[in-house]
Short mmCIF file of C-alpha atoms in Angstrom, two decimals:
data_model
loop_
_atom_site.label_atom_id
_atom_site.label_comp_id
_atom_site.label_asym_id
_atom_site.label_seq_id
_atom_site.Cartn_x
_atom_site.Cartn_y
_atom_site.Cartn_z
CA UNK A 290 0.00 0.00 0.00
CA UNK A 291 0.82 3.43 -0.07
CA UNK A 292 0.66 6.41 2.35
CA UNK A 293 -0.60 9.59 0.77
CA UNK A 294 -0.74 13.09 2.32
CA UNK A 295 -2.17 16.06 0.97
CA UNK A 296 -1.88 19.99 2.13
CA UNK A 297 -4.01 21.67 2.99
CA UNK A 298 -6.45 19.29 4.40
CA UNK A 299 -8.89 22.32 4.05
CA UNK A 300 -8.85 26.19 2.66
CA UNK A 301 -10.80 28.91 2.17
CA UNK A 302 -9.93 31.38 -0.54
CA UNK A 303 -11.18 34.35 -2.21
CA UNK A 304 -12.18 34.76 -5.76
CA UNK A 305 -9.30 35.40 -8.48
CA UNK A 306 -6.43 33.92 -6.42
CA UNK A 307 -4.71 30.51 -6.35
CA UNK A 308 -4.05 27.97 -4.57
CA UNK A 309 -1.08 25.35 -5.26
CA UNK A 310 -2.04 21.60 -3.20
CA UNK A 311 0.42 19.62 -2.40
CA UNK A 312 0.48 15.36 -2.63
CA UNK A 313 2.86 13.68 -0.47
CA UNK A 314 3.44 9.45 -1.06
CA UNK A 315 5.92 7.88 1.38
CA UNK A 316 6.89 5.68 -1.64
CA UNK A 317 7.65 5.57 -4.90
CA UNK A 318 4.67 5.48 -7.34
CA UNK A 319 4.19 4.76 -11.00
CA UNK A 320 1.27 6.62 -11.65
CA UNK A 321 -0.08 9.97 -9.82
CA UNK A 322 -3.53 11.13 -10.60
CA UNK A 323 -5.84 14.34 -9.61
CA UNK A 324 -9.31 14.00 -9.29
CA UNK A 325 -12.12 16.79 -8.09
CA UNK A 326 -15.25 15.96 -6.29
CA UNK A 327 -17.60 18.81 -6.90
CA UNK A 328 -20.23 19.25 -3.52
CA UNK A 329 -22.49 16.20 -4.03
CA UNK A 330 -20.91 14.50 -7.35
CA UNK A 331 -18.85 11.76 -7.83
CA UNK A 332 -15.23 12.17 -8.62
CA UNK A 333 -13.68 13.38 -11.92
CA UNK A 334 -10.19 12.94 -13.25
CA UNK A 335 -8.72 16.00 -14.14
CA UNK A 336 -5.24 15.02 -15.35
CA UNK A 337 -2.97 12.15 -14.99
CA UNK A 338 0.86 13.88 -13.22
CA UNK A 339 3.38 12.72 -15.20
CA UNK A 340 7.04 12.60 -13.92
CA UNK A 341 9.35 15.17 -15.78
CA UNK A 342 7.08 16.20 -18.39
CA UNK A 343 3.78 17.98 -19.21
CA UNK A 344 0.13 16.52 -17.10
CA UNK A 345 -1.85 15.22 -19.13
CA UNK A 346 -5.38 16.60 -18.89
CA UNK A 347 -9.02 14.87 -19.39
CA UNK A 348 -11.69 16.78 -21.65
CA UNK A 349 -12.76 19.77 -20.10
CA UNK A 350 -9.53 20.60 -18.45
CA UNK A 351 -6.40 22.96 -19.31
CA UNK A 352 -2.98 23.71 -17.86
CA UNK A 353 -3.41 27.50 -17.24
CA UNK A 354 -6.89 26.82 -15.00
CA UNK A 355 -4.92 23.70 -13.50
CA UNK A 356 -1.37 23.57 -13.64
CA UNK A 357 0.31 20.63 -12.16
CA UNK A 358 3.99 19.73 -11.51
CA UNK A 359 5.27 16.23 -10.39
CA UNK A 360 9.34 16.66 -10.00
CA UNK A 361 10.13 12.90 -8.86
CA UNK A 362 7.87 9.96 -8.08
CA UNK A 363 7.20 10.58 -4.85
CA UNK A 364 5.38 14.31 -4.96
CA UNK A 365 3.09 16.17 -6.78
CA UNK A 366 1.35 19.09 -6.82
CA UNK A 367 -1.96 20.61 -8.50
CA UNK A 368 -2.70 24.50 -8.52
CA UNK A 369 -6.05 25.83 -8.85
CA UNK A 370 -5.48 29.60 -11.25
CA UNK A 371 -8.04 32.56 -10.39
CA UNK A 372 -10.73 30.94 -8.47
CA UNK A 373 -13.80 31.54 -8.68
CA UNK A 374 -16.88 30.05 -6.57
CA UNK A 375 -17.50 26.96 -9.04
CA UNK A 376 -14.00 25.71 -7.85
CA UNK A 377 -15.26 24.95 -4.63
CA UNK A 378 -14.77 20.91 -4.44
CA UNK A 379 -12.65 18.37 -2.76
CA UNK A 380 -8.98 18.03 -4.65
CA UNK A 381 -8.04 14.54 -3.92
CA UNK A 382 -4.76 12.64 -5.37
CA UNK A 383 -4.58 9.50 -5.95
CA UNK A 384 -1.67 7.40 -6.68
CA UNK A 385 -0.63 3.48 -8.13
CA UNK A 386 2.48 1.67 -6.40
CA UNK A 387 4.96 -0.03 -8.58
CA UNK A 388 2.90 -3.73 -7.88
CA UNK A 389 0.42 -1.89 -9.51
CA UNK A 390 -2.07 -3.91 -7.51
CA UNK A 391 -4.21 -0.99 -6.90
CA UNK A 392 -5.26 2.83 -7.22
CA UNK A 393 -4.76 4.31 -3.61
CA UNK A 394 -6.57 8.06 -2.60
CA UNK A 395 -5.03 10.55 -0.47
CA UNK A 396 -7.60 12.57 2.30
CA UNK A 397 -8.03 14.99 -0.34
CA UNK A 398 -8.28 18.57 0.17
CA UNK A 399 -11.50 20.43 0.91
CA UNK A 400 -11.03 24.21 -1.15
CA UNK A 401 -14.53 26.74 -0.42
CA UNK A 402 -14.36 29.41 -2.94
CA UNK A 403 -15.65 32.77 -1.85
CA UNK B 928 -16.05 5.52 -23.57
CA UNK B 929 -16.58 3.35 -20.22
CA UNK B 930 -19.24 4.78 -17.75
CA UNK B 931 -20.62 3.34 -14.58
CA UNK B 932 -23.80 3.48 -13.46
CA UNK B 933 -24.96 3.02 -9.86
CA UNK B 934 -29.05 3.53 -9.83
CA UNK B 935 -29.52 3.91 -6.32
CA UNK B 936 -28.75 7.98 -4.93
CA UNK B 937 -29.87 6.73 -0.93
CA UNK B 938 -30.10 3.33 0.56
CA UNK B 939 -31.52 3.15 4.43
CA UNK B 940 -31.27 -0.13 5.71
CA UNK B 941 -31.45 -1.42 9.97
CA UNK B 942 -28.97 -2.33 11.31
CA UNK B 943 -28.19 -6.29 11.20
CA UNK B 944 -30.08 -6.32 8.01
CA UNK B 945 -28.25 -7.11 4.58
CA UNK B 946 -27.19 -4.89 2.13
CA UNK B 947 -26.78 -4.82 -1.59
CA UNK B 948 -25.25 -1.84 -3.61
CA UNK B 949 -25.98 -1.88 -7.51
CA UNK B 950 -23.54 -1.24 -9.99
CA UNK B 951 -23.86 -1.45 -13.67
CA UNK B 952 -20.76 -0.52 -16.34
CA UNK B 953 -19.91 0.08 -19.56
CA UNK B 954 -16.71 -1.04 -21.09
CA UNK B 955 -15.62 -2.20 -24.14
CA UNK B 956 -13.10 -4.49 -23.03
CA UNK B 957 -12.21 -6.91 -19.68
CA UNK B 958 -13.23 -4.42 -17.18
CA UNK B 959 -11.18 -3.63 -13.90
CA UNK B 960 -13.70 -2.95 -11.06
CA UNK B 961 -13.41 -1.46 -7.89
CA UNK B 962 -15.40 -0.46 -4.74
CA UNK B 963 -14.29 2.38 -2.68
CA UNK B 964 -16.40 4.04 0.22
CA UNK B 965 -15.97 7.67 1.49
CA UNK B 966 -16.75 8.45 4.99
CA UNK B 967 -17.88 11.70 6.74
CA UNK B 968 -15.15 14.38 5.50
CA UNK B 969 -12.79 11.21 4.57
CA UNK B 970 -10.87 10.21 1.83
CA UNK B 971 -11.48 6.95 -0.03
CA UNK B 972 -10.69 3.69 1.12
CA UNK B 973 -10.35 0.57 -1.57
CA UNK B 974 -13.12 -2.11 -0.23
CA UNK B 975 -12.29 -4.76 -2.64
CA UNK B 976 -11.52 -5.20 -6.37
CA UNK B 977 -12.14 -7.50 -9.50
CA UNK B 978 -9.01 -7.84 -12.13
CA UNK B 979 -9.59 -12.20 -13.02
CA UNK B 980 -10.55 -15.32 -11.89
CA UNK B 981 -13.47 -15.88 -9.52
CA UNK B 982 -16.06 -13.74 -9.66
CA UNK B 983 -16.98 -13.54 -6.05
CA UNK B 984 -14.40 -11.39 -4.41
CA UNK B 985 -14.32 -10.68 -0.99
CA UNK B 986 -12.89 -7.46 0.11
CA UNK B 987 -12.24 -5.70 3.69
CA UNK B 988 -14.77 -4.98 6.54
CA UNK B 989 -17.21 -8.13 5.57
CA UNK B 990 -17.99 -6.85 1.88
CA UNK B 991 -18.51 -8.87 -1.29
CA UNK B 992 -18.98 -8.24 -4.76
CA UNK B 993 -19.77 -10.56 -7.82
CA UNK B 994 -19.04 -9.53 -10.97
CA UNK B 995 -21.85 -10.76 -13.88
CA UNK B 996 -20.71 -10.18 -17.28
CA UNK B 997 -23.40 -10.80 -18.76
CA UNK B 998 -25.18 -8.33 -16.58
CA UNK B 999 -22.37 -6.18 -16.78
CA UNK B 1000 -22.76 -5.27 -13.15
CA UNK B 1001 -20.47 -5.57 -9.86
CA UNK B 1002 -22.87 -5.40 -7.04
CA UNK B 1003 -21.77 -5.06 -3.59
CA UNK B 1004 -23.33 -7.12 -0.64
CA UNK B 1005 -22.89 -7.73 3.44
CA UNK B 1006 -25.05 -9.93 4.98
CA UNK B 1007 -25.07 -7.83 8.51
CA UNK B 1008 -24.64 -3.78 8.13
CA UNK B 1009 -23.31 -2.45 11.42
CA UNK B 1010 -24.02 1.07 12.01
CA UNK B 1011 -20.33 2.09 11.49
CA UNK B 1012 -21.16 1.30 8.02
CA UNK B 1013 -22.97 4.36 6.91
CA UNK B 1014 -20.94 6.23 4.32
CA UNK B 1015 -20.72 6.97 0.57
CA UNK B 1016 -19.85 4.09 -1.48
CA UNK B 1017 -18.37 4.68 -5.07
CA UNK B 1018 -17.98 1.78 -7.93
CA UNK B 1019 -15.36 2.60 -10.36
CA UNK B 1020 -14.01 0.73 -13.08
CA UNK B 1021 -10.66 1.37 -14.95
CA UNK B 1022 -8.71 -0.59 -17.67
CA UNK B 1023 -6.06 -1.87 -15.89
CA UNK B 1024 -4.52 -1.74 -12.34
CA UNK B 1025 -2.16 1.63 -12.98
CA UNK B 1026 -5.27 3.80 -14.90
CA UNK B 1027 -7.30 6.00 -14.05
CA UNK B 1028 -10.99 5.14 -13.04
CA UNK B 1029 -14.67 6.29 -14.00
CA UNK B 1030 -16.55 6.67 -11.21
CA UNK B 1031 -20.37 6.21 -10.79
CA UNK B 1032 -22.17 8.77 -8.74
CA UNK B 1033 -22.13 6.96 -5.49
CA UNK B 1034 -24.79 5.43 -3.33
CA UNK B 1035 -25.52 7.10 0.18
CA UNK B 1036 -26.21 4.80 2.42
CA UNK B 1037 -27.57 5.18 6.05
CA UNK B 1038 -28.07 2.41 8.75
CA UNK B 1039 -30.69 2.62 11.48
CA UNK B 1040 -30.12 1.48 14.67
#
């Protein structure tokens, strides 16, 4: 298994700034992923962090609303540009061990948009 | 494009009683299926999963799933729900082990004492 922090656990932020979260694993991982849970949805992928090069990003997504970074395979982080009240959601990461037995989540982070 | 489907929004059940969580999905090849359940202001935590081989897979905390290809669903069952029990439950499915997952909208479910 795999050990996955995230900070902040929880923000609150005002309209038109941004906020950079960070994802912690304890171990190396293949694969680092960063989904959003909108207030009463499911969860949606948003881009798949991809060491030493460019995120790649699902439909509906772009790099200057949500730019992320992963410098080595144990840390990545996801920035939410000028936000605005619709951001408001749960960030969580999520992240696959080299077994790649399984798809581990991180607590998320819990971003209110004012 | 794979898509999961999970029909019921609430489930209230007493506790003691059993429990069965629908899950339907839509994928064009050998599907990769997983249950995860999201507490109160929690993360999510893997309950079980189905790559191969038997069907019937048991997974942590007294949870089952079978998976019905021909039904194309991976319900999840318990035969006693305790109270600590009462949390969102997602079913995702993925197309391997190391991808990402689609995730159905999650059941609610809530256990009466």
């Amino acid at each position: 298994s795999a050990v996955i922090s995230q900070k902040p656990s929880r923000d609150i932020c005002q309209r038109g700034t941004s906020l950079t979260i960070q994802c912690q694993v304890d171990s190396q991982v293949t694969m680092m992923f960063w989904y959003r849970q909108q207030p009463g949805q499911s969860l949606t992928l948003i881009a798949t962090a991809n060491q030493g090069s460019e995120a790649t990003y699902e439909s509906g997504f772009v790099i200057d609303k949500f730019p992320i970074s992963r410098p080595n395979l144990t840390f990545s982080t996801l920035t939410v540009s000028n936000m605005s009240p619709e951001d408001s959601s749960i960030y969580l990461c999520s992240v696959v061990p080299f077994s790649g037995e399984t798809q581990y989540f991180g607590p998320g982070t819990r971003l209110l948009v004012l | 494009a794979q898509s999961v489907t999970q029909p019921d929004i609430h489930i209230t059940v007493s506790e003691g009683a059993s429990l069965e969580l629908r899950c339907n999905y839509s994928y064009g090849a050998t599907p990769y299926l997983f249950w995860y359940v999201q507490s109160p202001g929690q993360g999510l935590q893997l309950l079980l999963k189905y790559f191969s081989g038997d069907t019937l897979v048991q997974g942590i905390k007294g949870f089952e799933a079978e998976f019905k290809r021909s039904q194309s669903s991976f319900n999840l069952r318990k035969p006693s729900v305790h109270w600590s029990d009462a949390a969102e439950y997602f079913c995702a499915v993925g197309a391997g082990t190391a991808s990402k997952l689609t995730f159905g909208t999650g059941t609610r479910l809530q256990v009466t004492l």
